[in-house]
């Protein structure tokens, strides 16, 4: 059996890590780790912070951190040609909740609002009551309802809503894909279908159609 490798990418709140594991042995022994860092974006003094903590990051910083982490990883492994062309899989995880809004061309419309951003408490309560299940304020649908009401021009341009890990995957593959775990942090999942709950989608559409989203 030819030797193969697995690459893991984790896009966290304070930094991004990559790990290379040997896929040719049952233990998947870790061979090297690389890291890149980034910070929260500064809050402009003109922005009202009285309605909740503001926690935003630039998706471009995640990509830069991935590049930096891979540089570190490559320096620990020599020569690169011995493993780079034998990557059997790439797994991507991240800070599960992070409203990342993209246009039809895939461009980022504004900084991502992270799981710790606290501005949509009202939307949390409204959707929890409407759906009859707990919808935490970190859930992306609560964040996007806030965006529709407070940043309607951004919402109107949005064609893809993803997560930090989903954005990294998009930059690497050009596709918009999420695992069911990541997807469940965006909108409630039906246990019967393992897809977004159709009844709840209809209720949400009715809410925004009658003006609840503006």
XYZ file of N, CA, C and O in Angstrom:
856
model
N 0.837 -1.193 0.000
C 0.000 0.000 0.000
C 0.878 1.251 0.000
O 1.815 1.367 0.791
N 0.610 2.176 -0.910
C 1.353 3.427 -0.960
C 1.062 4.256 0.279
O -0.065 4.280 0.788
N 2.074 4.954 0.736
C 1.904 5.795 1.913
C 1.007 6.976 1.562
O 1.140 7.589 0.497
N 0.070 7.311 2.479
C -0.816 8.444 2.267
C -0.903 9.255 3.556
O -0.480 8.816 4.626
N -1.487 10.437 3.431
C -1.550 11.360 4.554
C -2.935 12.007 4.629
O -3.652 12.113 3.624
N -3.278 12.459 5.837
C -4.520 13.197 6.055
C -4.173 14.566 6.625
O -3.344 14.679 7.542
N -4.816 15.599 6.093
C -4.586 16.967 6.558
C -5.831 17.476 7.272
O -6.933 17.427 6.725
N -5.661 17.941 8.491
C -6.757 18.516 9.254
C -6.588 20.016 9.372
O -5.477 20.519 9.562
N -7.701 20.755 9.266
C -7.702 22.217 9.386
C -8.763 22.598 10.413
O -9.920 22.183 10.299
N -8.371 23.381 11.405
C -9.327 23.857 12.406
C -9.283 25.375 12.462
O -8.262 25.957 12.830
N -10.391 26.006 12.099
C -10.510 27.465 12.091
C -11.179 27.894 13.395
O -12.404 27.910 13.500
N -10.376 28.212 14.395
C -10.901 28.531 15.712
C -11.172 30.010 15.919
O -10.996 30.832 15.019
N -11.572 30.357 17.140
C -11.907 31.738 17.459
C -10.665 32.624 17.513
O -10.718 33.792 17.130
N -9.545 32.085 17.980
C -8.334 32.882 18.153
C -7.221 32.528 17.182
O -6.196 33.217 17.149
N -7.403 31.495 16.410
C -6.365 31.120 15.466
C -6.742 29.877 14.683
O -7.768 29.241 14.951
N -5.920 29.567 13.711
C -6.163 28.412 12.839
C -5.001 27.433 12.976
O -3.841 27.842 13.022
N -5.322 26.150 13.033
C -4.310 25.099 13.146
C -4.450 24.109 12.003
O -5.564 23.845 11.529
N -3.323 23.572 11.573
C -3.318 22.478 10.607
C -2.517 21.331 11.211
O -1.551 21.554 11.964
N -2.908 20.120 10.903
C -2.203 18.946 11.412
C -2.107 17.914 10.297
O -3.074 17.682 9.569
N -0.932 17.344 10.142
C -0.725 16.301 9.137
C -0.544 14.971 9.854
O 0.279 14.847 10.769
N -1.335 13.987 9.457
C -1.275 12.658 10.076
C -0.917 11.618 9.027
O -1.267 11.739 7.851
N -0.228 10.595 9.483
C 0.162 9.486 8.617
C -1.033 8.555 8.447
O -1.484 7.928 9.397
N -1.556 8.490 7.241
C -2.722 7.655 6.973
C -2.388 6.216 6.670
O -3.293 5.410 6.436
N -1.119 5.881 6.675
C -0.710 4.526 6.328
C -0.639 3.599 7.535
O -0.391 2.414 7.396
N -0.810 4.161 8.734
C -0.767 3.351 9.950
C -2.087 3.493 10.684
O -2.748 4.531 10.603
N -2.545 2.449 11.383
C -3.851 2.502 12.061
C -3.975 3.632 13.070
O -5.068 4.158 13.288
N -2.862 4.027 13.687
C -2.920 5.064 14.715
C -3.056 6.465 14.144
O -3.345 7.417 14.863
N -2.879 6.618 12.829
C -2.882 7.943 12.195
C -1.958 8.896 12.953
O -2.354 9.972 13.396
N -0.730 8.490 13.113
C 0.249 9.237 13.901
C 0.424 10.654 13.360
O 0.594 10.871 12.166
N 0.387 11.638 14.285
C 0.571 13.030 13.915
C 2.036 13.279 13.582
O 2.932 12.977 14.385
N 2.281 13.860 12.418
C 3.644 14.101 11.956
C 4.095 15.534 12.205
O 5.264 15.774 12.495
N 3.171 16.480 12.068
C 3.543 17.885 12.266
C 2.280 18.725 12.411
O 1.210 18.359 11.930
N 2.458 19.862 13.088
C 1.361 20.805 13.310
C 1.841 22.199 12.931
O 3.003 22.552 13.156
N 0.959 22.988 12.335
C 1.255 24.386 12.031
C 0.126 25.279 12.515
O -1.019 24.839 12.588
N 0.448 26.511 12.859
C -0.564 27.422 13.391
C -0.441 28.800 12.764
O 0.646 29.238 12.391
N -1.578 29.463 12.665
C -1.641 30.858 12.240
C -2.621 31.585 13.135
O -3.556 30.969 13.654
N -2.441 32.873 13.333
C -3.288 33.600 14.279
C -4.024 34.762 13.618
O -3.660 35.211 12.530
N -5.051 35.233 14.311
C -5.790 36.425 13.894
C -6.523 36.960 15.121
O -6.599 36.297 16.160
N -7.072 38.153 14.987
C -7.764 38.805 16.098
C -9.178 39.167 15.699
O -9.561 39.121 14.521
N -9.957 39.557 16.685
C -11.248 40.172 16.418
C -10.998 41.525 15.758
O -9.979 42.182 16.020
N -11.924 41.942 14.926
C -11.814 43.266 14.327
C -12.143 44.327 15.378
O -13.023 44.124 16.219
N -11.455 45.456 15.352
C -11.782 46.523 16.305
C -13.170 47.079 16.035
O -13.617 47.153 14.891
N -13.842 47.465 17.091
C -15.187 48.036 16.978
C -15.057 49.540 16.773
O -14.475 50.230 17.620
N -15.579 50.072 15.674
C -15.502 51.524 15.462
C -16.190 52.280 16.592
O -17.209 51.828 17.120
N -15.647 53.421 17.003
C -16.228 54.168 18.118
C -17.643 54.661 17.855
O -18.372 54.984 18.799
N -18.039 54.717 16.585
C -19.382 55.209 16.254
C -20.454 54.122 16.335
O -21.640 54.415 16.210
N -20.042 52.867 16.541
C -20.988 51.757 16.567
C -21.578 51.595 17.966
O -20.854 51.617 18.967
N -22.891 51.441 18.023
C -23.607 51.270 19.289
C -23.381 49.867 19.832
O -23.749 48.878 19.201
N -22.775 49.758 21.010
C -22.522 48.466 21.636
C -23.461 48.189 22.810
O -23.280 47.203 23.529
N -24.471 49.028 22.969
C -25.356 48.888 24.131
C -26.279 47.678 24.025
O -26.807 47.213 25.040
N -26.483 47.144 22.824
C -27.421 46.040 22.644
C -26.738 44.678 22.543
O -27.378 43.699 22.175
N -25.483 44.623 22.877
C -24.799 43.336 22.856
C -23.358 43.453 22.411
O -22.982 44.379 21.692
N -22.560 42.513 22.841
C -21.147 42.476 22.492
C -20.971 42.271 20.990
O -21.666 41.474 20.369
N -20.031 42.993 20.409
C -19.745 42.884 18.982
C -18.461 42.081 18.796
O -17.397 42.462 19.295
N -18.572 40.961 18.108
C -17.425 40.080 17.860
C -17.415 39.707 16.385
O -18.218 38.880 15.940
N -16.524 40.316 15.640
C -16.444 40.076 14.207
C -15.010 39.769 13.788
O -14.056 40.239 14.407
N -14.900 38.970 12.724
C -13.602 38.682 12.119
C -13.714 38.780 10.608
O -14.800 38.593 10.037
N -12.574 39.053 9.975
C -12.524 39.116 8.518
C -12.200 37.731 7.969
O -11.159 37.160 8.309
N -13.062 37.152 7.146
C -12.754 35.842 6.552
C -11.411 35.800 5.834
O -10.761 34.742 5.804
N -10.982 36.926 5.286
C -9.668 36.957 4.631
C -8.550 36.640 5.623
O -7.525 36.063 5.247
N -8.756 36.990 6.899
C -7.747 36.690 7.912
C -7.638 35.184 8.153
O -6.551 34.678 8.475
N -8.757 34.466 8.030
C -8.700 33.004 8.177
C -7.852 32.398 7.063
O -7.057 31.489 7.306
N -8.032 32.908 5.853
C -7.275 32.389 4.715
C -5.784 32.695 4.872
O -4.924 31.842 4.612
N -5.473 33.917 5.319
C -4.071 34.275 5.541
C -3.454 33.378 6.621
O -2.294 32.966 6.513
N -4.246 33.088 7.670
C -3.748 32.224 8.740
C -3.511 30.806 8.235
O -2.568 30.136 8.663
N -4.365 30.337 7.321
C -4.168 29.014 6.733
C -2.858 28.968 5.946
O -2.081 28.010 6.054
N -2.597 30.018 5.191
C -1.333 30.070 4.450
C -0.143 30.039 5.416
O 0.839 29.309 5.204
N -0.233 30.842 6.483
C 0.861 30.902 7.452
C 1.060 29.557 8.134
O 2.200 29.104 8.340
N -0.045 28.906 8.495
C 0.042 27.609 9.164
C 0.666 26.564 8.257
O 1.456 25.716 8.708
N 0.346 26.617 6.971
C 0.925 25.648 6.037
C 2.412 25.896 5.820
O 3.186 24.953 5.627
N 2.837 27.159 5.877
C 4.265 27.462 5.782
C 5.004 26.825 6.955
O 6.064 26.207 6.788
N 4.442 26.968 8.160
C 5.050 26.368 9.350
C 5.105 24.847 9.210
O 6.122 24.210 9.523
N 4.000 24.266 8.733
C 3.942 22.811 8.577
C 5.004 22.328 7.599
O 5.712 21.338 7.861
N 5.133 23.011 6.479
C 6.100 22.598 5.462
C 7.535 22.663 5.992
O 8.375 21.830 5.645
N 7.811 23.664 6.827
C 9.165 23.805 7.358
C 9.529 22.635 8.275
O 10.707 22.319 8.452
N 8.517 22.018 8.866
C 8.770 20.897 9.774
C 8.905 19.569 9.047
O 9.303 18.573 9.646
N 8.552 19.564 7.760
C 8.576 18.319 6.986
C 9.416 18.517 5.734
O 9.152 19.406 4.933
N 10.399 17.698 5.537
C 11.279 17.857 4.390
C 11.593 16.486 3.795
O 11.859 15.522 4.522
N 11.597 16.383 2.461
C 11.169 17.434 1.530
C 9.653 17.432 1.362
O 9.006 16.395 1.560
N 9.037 18.566 1.011
C 7.580 18.634 0.857
C 7.028 17.652 -0.157
O 5.926 17.142 -0.014
N 7.801 17.372 -1.197
C 7.322 16.490 -2.266
C 7.040 15.079 -1.771
O 6.371 14.301 -2.447
N 7.570 14.738 -0.601
C 7.366 13.389 -0.091
C 5.971 13.171 0.468
O 5.569 12.042 0.716
N 5.217 14.256 0.677
C 3.869 14.097 1.247
C 2.796 14.935 0.567
O 1.636 14.557 0.546
N 3.150 16.054 -0.032
C 2.123 16.960 -0.549
C 1.297 16.348 -1.671
O 0.135 16.694 -1.849
N 1.887 15.461 -2.445
C 1.142 14.844 -3.543
C 0.490 13.534 -3.120
O -0.010 12.780 -3.954
N 0.486 13.261 -1.799
C -0.117 12.026 -1.302
C -1.177 12.294 -0.231
O -1.439 11.444 0.622
N -1.777 13.475 -0.293
C -2.847 13.798 0.648
C -4.106 13.034 0.234
O -4.651 13.256 -0.847
N -4.557 12.124 1.093
C -5.735 11.316 0.774
C -7.028 12.022 1.156
O -8.072 11.773 0.543
N -6.980 12.882 2.170
C -8.202 13.580 2.591
C -7.835 14.847 3.335
O -6.741 14.976 3.894
N -8.778 15.797 3.303
C -8.647 17.038 4.068
C -9.922 17.193 4.887
O -11.029 17.204 4.341
N -9.782 17.299 6.196
C -10.926 17.513 7.078
C -10.886 18.922 7.635
O -9.830 19.404 8.048
N -12.038 19.592 7.624
C -12.091 20.996 8.056
C -13.119 21.137 9.171
O -14.281 20.735 9.021
N -12.701 21.701 10.288
C -13.602 22.021 11.387
C -13.413 23.491 11.737
O -12.530 24.160 11.207
N -14.245 23.987 12.647
C -14.078 25.388 13.011
C -15.025 25.826 14.100
O -15.774 25.024 14.666
N -14.963 27.118 14.386
C -15.905 27.717 15.319
C -17.283 27.603 14.669
O -17.611 28.331 13.753
N -18.072 26.692 15.177
C -19.259 26.223 14.462
C -20.206 27.356 14.061
O -20.786 27.341 12.978
N -20.361 28.344 14.916
C -21.297 29.427 14.639
C -20.526 30.679 14.218
O -19.742 31.213 14.988
N -20.754 31.127 13.021
C -20.121 32.338 12.527
C -20.778 32.725 11.218
O -20.498 32.137 10.181
N -21.671 33.699 11.282
C -22.462 34.090 10.095
C -21.545 34.709 9.043
O -21.072 35.827 9.184
N -21.300 33.945 7.975
C -20.418 34.363 6.903
C -21.248 34.496 5.634
O -21.760 33.509 5.114
N -21.400 35.724 5.162
C -22.323 36.020 4.064
C -21.558 36.295 2.776
O -20.636 37.116 2.749
N -21.986 35.602 1.717
C -21.310 35.709 0.428
C -22.282 36.149 -0.659
O -23.468 35.825 -0.626
N -21.746 36.841 -1.642
C -22.534 37.259 -2.794
C -22.654 36.113 -3.787
O -22.125 35.015 -3.577
N -23.315 36.373 -4.899
C -23.475 35.349 -5.932
C -22.144 34.933 -6.542
O -22.002 33.828 -7.072
N -21.137 35.810 -6.466
C -19.813 35.493 -7.008
C -18.880 34.905 -5.951
O -17.718 34.612 -6.241
N -19.376 34.766 -4.714
C -18.550 34.196 -3.657
C -17.755 35.210 -2.865
O -16.979 34.834 -1.986
N -17.946 36.504 -3.154
C -17.215 37.528 -2.408
C -17.867 37.759 -1.041
O -19.084 37.636 -0.882
N -17.060 38.102 -0.060
C -17.541 38.341 1.308
C -18.226 39.694 1.366
O -17.671 40.709 0.928
N -19.435 39.723 1.922
C -20.227 40.951 1.940
C -19.936 41.839 3.139
O -20.100 43.053 3.067
N -19.513 41.239 4.236
C -19.122 42.008 5.417
C -18.427 41.062 6.400
O -18.466 39.842 6.214
N -17.790 41.600 7.436
C -17.125 40.721 8.412
C -18.087 39.689 8.990
O -19.283 39.937 9.137
N -17.544 38.530 9.319
C -18.345 37.452 9.901
C -18.668 37.781 11.348
O -17.802 38.222 12.112
N -19.916 37.561 11.734
C -20.334 37.728 13.128
C -20.202 36.375 13.818
O -20.829 35.403 13.425
N -19.395 36.329 14.885
C -19.028 35.060 15.506
C -20.048 34.606 16.541
O -20.988 35.323 16.891
N -19.827 33.405 17.059
C -20.724 32.787 18.038
C -20.892 33.645 19.282
O -21.930 33.613 19.935
N -19.867 34.436 19.627
C -19.908 35.234 20.852
C -20.475 36.630 20.640
O -20.542 37.422 21.588
N -20.887 36.956 19.423
C -21.523 38.244 19.152
C -22.930 38.224 19.751
O -23.700 37.291 19.518
N -23.253 39.245 20.533
C -24.492 39.182 21.306
C -25.596 40.119 20.884
O -26.458 40.465 21.706
N -25.640 40.523 19.632
C -26.585 41.565 19.228
C -27.991 41.076 18.897
O -28.885 41.902 18.720
N -28.213 39.770 18.765
C -29.533 39.330 18.304
C -30.304 38.542 19.367
O -30.927 37.528 19.068
N -30.302 39.052 20.584
C -31.064 38.409 21.655
C -32.558 38.425 21.352
O -33.268 37.445 21.617
N -33.048 39.522 20.805
C -34.478 39.623 20.502
C -34.895 38.581 19.469
O -35.956 37.951 19.596
N -34.072 38.367 18.464
C -34.381 37.384 17.421
C -34.344 35.960 17.984
O -35.114 35.097 17.551
N -33.454 35.718 18.936
C -33.403 34.416 19.603
C -34.748 34.090 20.237
O -35.327 33.019 20.012
N -35.269 35.021 21.020
C -36.547 34.778 21.687
C -37.703 34.654 20.719
O -38.590 33.806 20.892
N -37.701 35.474 19.680
C -38.791 35.455 18.699
C -38.847 34.125 17.953
O -39.926 33.526 17.806
N -37.704 33.641 17.493
C -37.690 32.388 16.734
C -37.947 31.189 17.640
O -38.594 30.222 17.218
N -37.467 31.236 18.873
C -37.733 30.147 19.814
C -39.230 30.008 20.049
O -39.782 28.885 20.048
N -39.910 31.123 20.212
C -41.366 31.090 20.418
C -42.080 30.621 19.153
O -43.022 29.812 19.224
N -41.652 31.090 18.008
C -42.338 30.756 16.758
C -42.147 29.286 16.388
O -43.090 28.610 15.962
N -40.923 28.750 16.564
C -40.645 27.371 16.184
C -41.056 26.364 17.242
O -41.258 25.180 16.950
N -41.130 26.802 18.494
C -41.453 25.868 19.571
C -40.276 25.022 19.999
O -40.437 24.036 20.730
N -39.066 25.382 19.564
C -37.820 24.736 19.992
C -36.809 25.837 20.262
O -36.904 26.935 19.713
N -35.841 25.540 21.119
C -34.839 26.534 21.466
C -33.983 26.890 20.264
O -33.392 26.027 19.623
N -33.931 28.173 19.943
C -33.056 28.688 18.888
C -32.079 29.656 19.563
O -32.423 30.803 19.812
N -30.877 29.200 19.916
C -29.923 30.077 20.597
C -29.563 31.284 19.732
O -29.614 31.215 18.496
N -29.179 32.366 20.380
C -28.824 33.554 19.604
C -27.577 33.334 18.749
O -27.341 34.053 17.777
N -26.759 32.317 19.111
C -25.587 32.016 18.281
C -25.967 31.284 16.995
O -25.152 31.167 16.079
N -27.200 30.774 16.912
C -27.655 30.070 15.715
C -27.702 31.056 14.544
O -28.189 32.183 14.681
N -27.220 30.637 13.401
C -27.061 31.557 12.274
C -28.383 32.151 11.801
O -28.429 33.307 11.376
N -29.472 31.395 11.884
C -30.738 31.932 11.404
C -31.182 33.123 12.245
O -31.764 34.086 11.733
N -30.887 33.093 13.558
C -31.197 34.242 14.407
C -30.320 35.431 14.023
O -30.776 36.584 14.009
N -29.074 35.161 13.707
C -28.173 36.239 13.283
C -28.625 36.839 11.948
O -28.606 38.054 11.756
N -29.037 35.957 11.024
C -29.412 36.487 9.717
C -30.722 37.269 9.785
O -30.905 38.219 9.024
N -31.619 36.875 10.677
C -32.836 37.668 10.862
C -32.460 39.060 11.362
O -33.032 40.058 10.922
N -31.489 39.137 12.275
C -30.992 40.439 12.736
C -30.406 41.222 11.555
O -30.647 42.424 11.408
N -29.648 40.555 10.709
C -29.051 41.215 9.547
C -30.123 41.752 8.611
O -30.021 42.874 8.099
N -31.165 40.974 8.389
C -32.246 41.423 7.512
C -32.891 42.697 8.035
O -33.295 43.566 7.253
N -32.961 42.813 9.352
C -33.623 43.973 9.955
C -32.708 45.173 10.121
O -33.159 46.312 10.051
N -31.430 44.912 10.346
C -30.508 45.999 10.663
C -29.540 46.343 9.538
O -28.988 47.449 9.520
N -29.327 45.422 8.628
C -28.450 45.653 7.488
C -29.118 45.099 6.224
O -28.614 44.179 5.586
N -30.283 45.647 5.877
C -31.065 45.078 4.763
C -30.329 45.072 3.428
O -30.539 44.169 2.619
N -29.472 46.038 3.195
C -28.739 46.060 1.924
C -27.787 44.869 1.822
O -27.599 44.306 0.736
N -27.190 44.487 2.945
C -26.327 43.305 2.968
C -27.157 42.043 2.750
O -26.800 41.160 1.969
N -28.281 41.961 3.450
C -29.141 40.773 3.337
C -29.624 40.566 1.903
O -29.676 39.429 1.418
N -29.964 41.649 1.215
C -30.478 41.538 -0.153
C -29.411 41.027 -1.124
O -29.738 40.409 -2.138
N -28.153 41.291 -0.827
C -27.068 40.833 -1.703
C -26.627 39.400 -1.403
O -25.894 38.801 -2.188
N -27.072 38.870 -0.259
C -26.604 37.558 0.183
C -27.187 36.442 -0.669
O -28.395 36.351 -0.856
N -26.319 35.581 -1.173
C -26.745 34.409 -1.935
C -26.280 33.107 -1.271
O -26.834 32.049 -1.548
N -25.287 33.193 -0.427
C -24.795 32.012 0.278
C -24.504 32.395 1.724
O -23.847 33.406 1.983
N -25.002 31.588 2.661
C -24.709 31.761 4.074
C -23.923 30.530 4.519
O -24.383 29.405 4.346
N -22.750 30.762 5.094
C -21.932 29.630 5.501
C -21.278 29.915 6.843
O -21.573 30.925 7.500
N -20.409 29.020 7.274
C -19.700 29.116 8.541
C -18.217 29.354 8.265
O -17.779 29.266 7.108
N -17.412 29.639 9.291
C -15.969 29.765 9.044
C -15.367 28.532 8.369
O -14.616 28.662 7.403
N -15.709 27.345 8.865
C -15.189 26.130 8.227
C -15.729 25.989 6.811
O -15.013 25.560 5.893
N -17.001 26.339 6.617
C -17.587 26.273 5.289
C -16.921 27.234 4.325
O -16.765 26.928 3.129
N -16.497 28.390 4.837
C -15.825 29.356 3.975
C -14.452 28.844 3.558
O -14.064 28.974 2.386
N -13.717 28.252 4.500
C -12.418 27.666 4.156
C -12.600 26.588 3.087
O -11.851 26.518 2.110
N -13.622 25.744 3.278
C -13.894 24.692 2.291
C -14.215 25.294 0.925
O -13.775 24.785 -0.119
N -14.980 26.380 0.930
C -15.324 27.039 -0.335
C -14.081 27.583 -1.026
O -13.924 27.439 -2.252
N -13.183 28.193 -0.263
C -11.969 28.735 -0.867
C -11.071 27.634 -1.424
O -10.376 27.828 -2.419
N -11.102 26.466 -0.817
C -10.261 25.369 -1.281
C -10.863 24.608 -2.457
O -10.139 24.082 -3.301
N -12.190 24.535 -2.513
C -12.850 23.676 -3.504
C -13.731 24.422 -4.488
O -14.093 23.863 -5.528
N -14.142 25.653 -4.148
C -15.083 26.378 -4.986
C -16.524 25.951 -4.788
O -17.422 26.461 -5.455
N -16.772 25.023 -3.861
C -18.115 24.521 -3.614
C -18.646 25.045 -2.280
O -17.892 25.396 -1.378
N -19.984 25.068 -2.171
C -20.643 25.458 -0.929
C -21.200 24.193 -0.284
O -22.264 23.701 -0.647
N -20.438 23.662 0.674
C -20.803 22.400 1.309
C -20.642 22.516 2.816
O -19.734 23.180 3.310
N -21.549 21.850 3.550
C -21.453 21.772 5.009
C -21.837 20.372 5.452
O -22.747 19.764 4.883
N -21.163 19.867 6.486
C -21.600 18.643 7.121
C -22.863 18.908 7.925
O -23.185 20.057 8.246
N -23.580 17.847 8.278
C -24.854 18.028 8.978
C -24.656 18.697 10.336
O -25.518 19.456 10.800
N -23.512 18.454 10.979
C -23.251 19.098 12.261
C -23.132 20.598 12.120
O -23.749 21.360 12.880
N -22.340 21.050 11.152
C -22.211 22.477 10.895
C -23.553 23.071 10.467
O -23.949 24.146 10.904
N -24.245 22.349 9.606
C -25.517 22.855 9.087
C -26.554 23.018 10.184
O -27.393 23.929 10.140
N -26.520 22.154 11.197
C -27.503 22.238 12.274
C -27.315 23.479 13.134
O -28.220 23.870 13.872
N -26.151 24.118 13.036
C -25.929 25.368 13.743
C -26.453 26.571 12.989
O -26.410 27.689 13.497
N -26.951 26.341 11.778
C -27.471 27.435 10.969
C -28.989 27.524 11.045
O -29.555 28.613 11.102
N -29.647 26.350 11.051
C -31.117 26.295 11.065
C -31.492 24.931 11.628
O -30.770 23.952 11.401
N -32.617 24.827 12.373
C -32.986 23.528 12.957
C -33.098 22.411 11.914
O -33.646 22.588 10.825
N -32.556 21.258 12.275
C -32.552 20.074 11.419
C -33.662 19.117 11.851
O -33.878 18.894 13.035
N -34.364 18.551 10.881
C -35.372 17.536 11.173
C -34.683 16.209 11.462
O -33.858 15.747 10.667
N -35.004 15.600 12.588
C -34.420 14.305 12.926
C -34.897 13.208 11.969
O -34.226 12.198 11.783
N -36.059 13.413 11.371
C -36.609 12.405 10.465
C -35.911 12.406 9.113
O -35.660 11.348 8.523
N -35.590 13.591 8.607
C -35.023 13.698 7.263
C -33.531 14.031 7.249
O -32.889 13.911 6.207
N -33.005 14.477 8.406
C -31.633 14.971 8.484
C -31.394 16.082 7.472
O -30.308 16.212 6.894
N -32.424 16.877 7.263
C -32.371 18.052 6.401
C -33.029 19.187 7.172
O -33.615 18.971 8.234
N -32.959 20.385 6.650
C -33.601 21.498 7.328
C -35.098 21.243 7.461
O -35.733 20.721 6.543
N -35.650 21.603 8.609
C -37.047 21.346 8.905
C -37.941 22.186 7.988
O -37.948 23.418 8.065
N -38.692 21.529 7.124
C -39.493 22.212 6.104
C -40.576 23.081 6.720
O -40.861 24.187 6.235
N -41.211 22.618 7.789
C -42.261 23.402 8.440
C -41.689 24.687 9.024
O -42.309 25.759 8.945
N -40.522 24.583 9.624
C -39.898 25.775 10.205
C -39.435 26.746 9.127
O -39.512 27.963 9.300
N -38.962 26.212 8.020
C -38.592 27.074 6.888
C -39.809 27.856 6.404
O -39.733 29.056 6.126
N -40.956 27.173 6.309
C -42.185 27.829 5.857
C -42.593 28.938 6.838
O -43.015 30.021 6.415
N -42.460 28.679 8.127
C -42.787 29.695 9.130
C -41.852 30.894 9.032
O -42.288 32.049 9.144
N -40.580 30.612 8.814
C -39.617 31.705 8.684
C -39.911 32.524 7.429
O -39.882 33.759 7.459
N -40.197 31.852 6.325
C -40.516 32.556 5.081
C -41.752 33.431 5.258
O -41.812 34.562 4.755
N -42.748 32.916 5.991
C -43.959 33.691 6.242
C -43.647 34.928 7.082
O -44.170 36.014 6.822
N -42.768 34.756 8.071
C -42.386 35.880 8.919
C -41.760 36.996 8.108
O -42.151 38.176 8.219
N -40.796 36.676 7.259
C -40.094 37.711 6.518
C -40.945 38.258 5.364
O -40.816 39.424 4.970
N -41.842 37.428 4.844
C -42.717 37.883 3.760
C -43.692 38.945 4.237
O -43.995 39.913 3.526
N -44.183 38.789 5.453
C -45.137 39.764 5.978
C -44.464 40.979 6.615
O -45.114 41.802 7.241
N -43.141 41.059 6.451
C -42.438 42.246 6.901
C -41.645 42.081 8.172
O -41.047 43.039 8.672
N -41.618 40.857 8.711
C -40.899 40.648 9.946
C -39.400 40.653 9.792
O -38.659 40.657 10.778
N -38.948 40.674 8.552
C -37.506 40.671 8.332
C -36.959 42.028 7.981
O -35.777 42.156 7.669
N -37.773 43.057 8.028
C -37.286 44.390 7.646
C -37.668 45.410 8.683
O -38.435 45.133 9.591
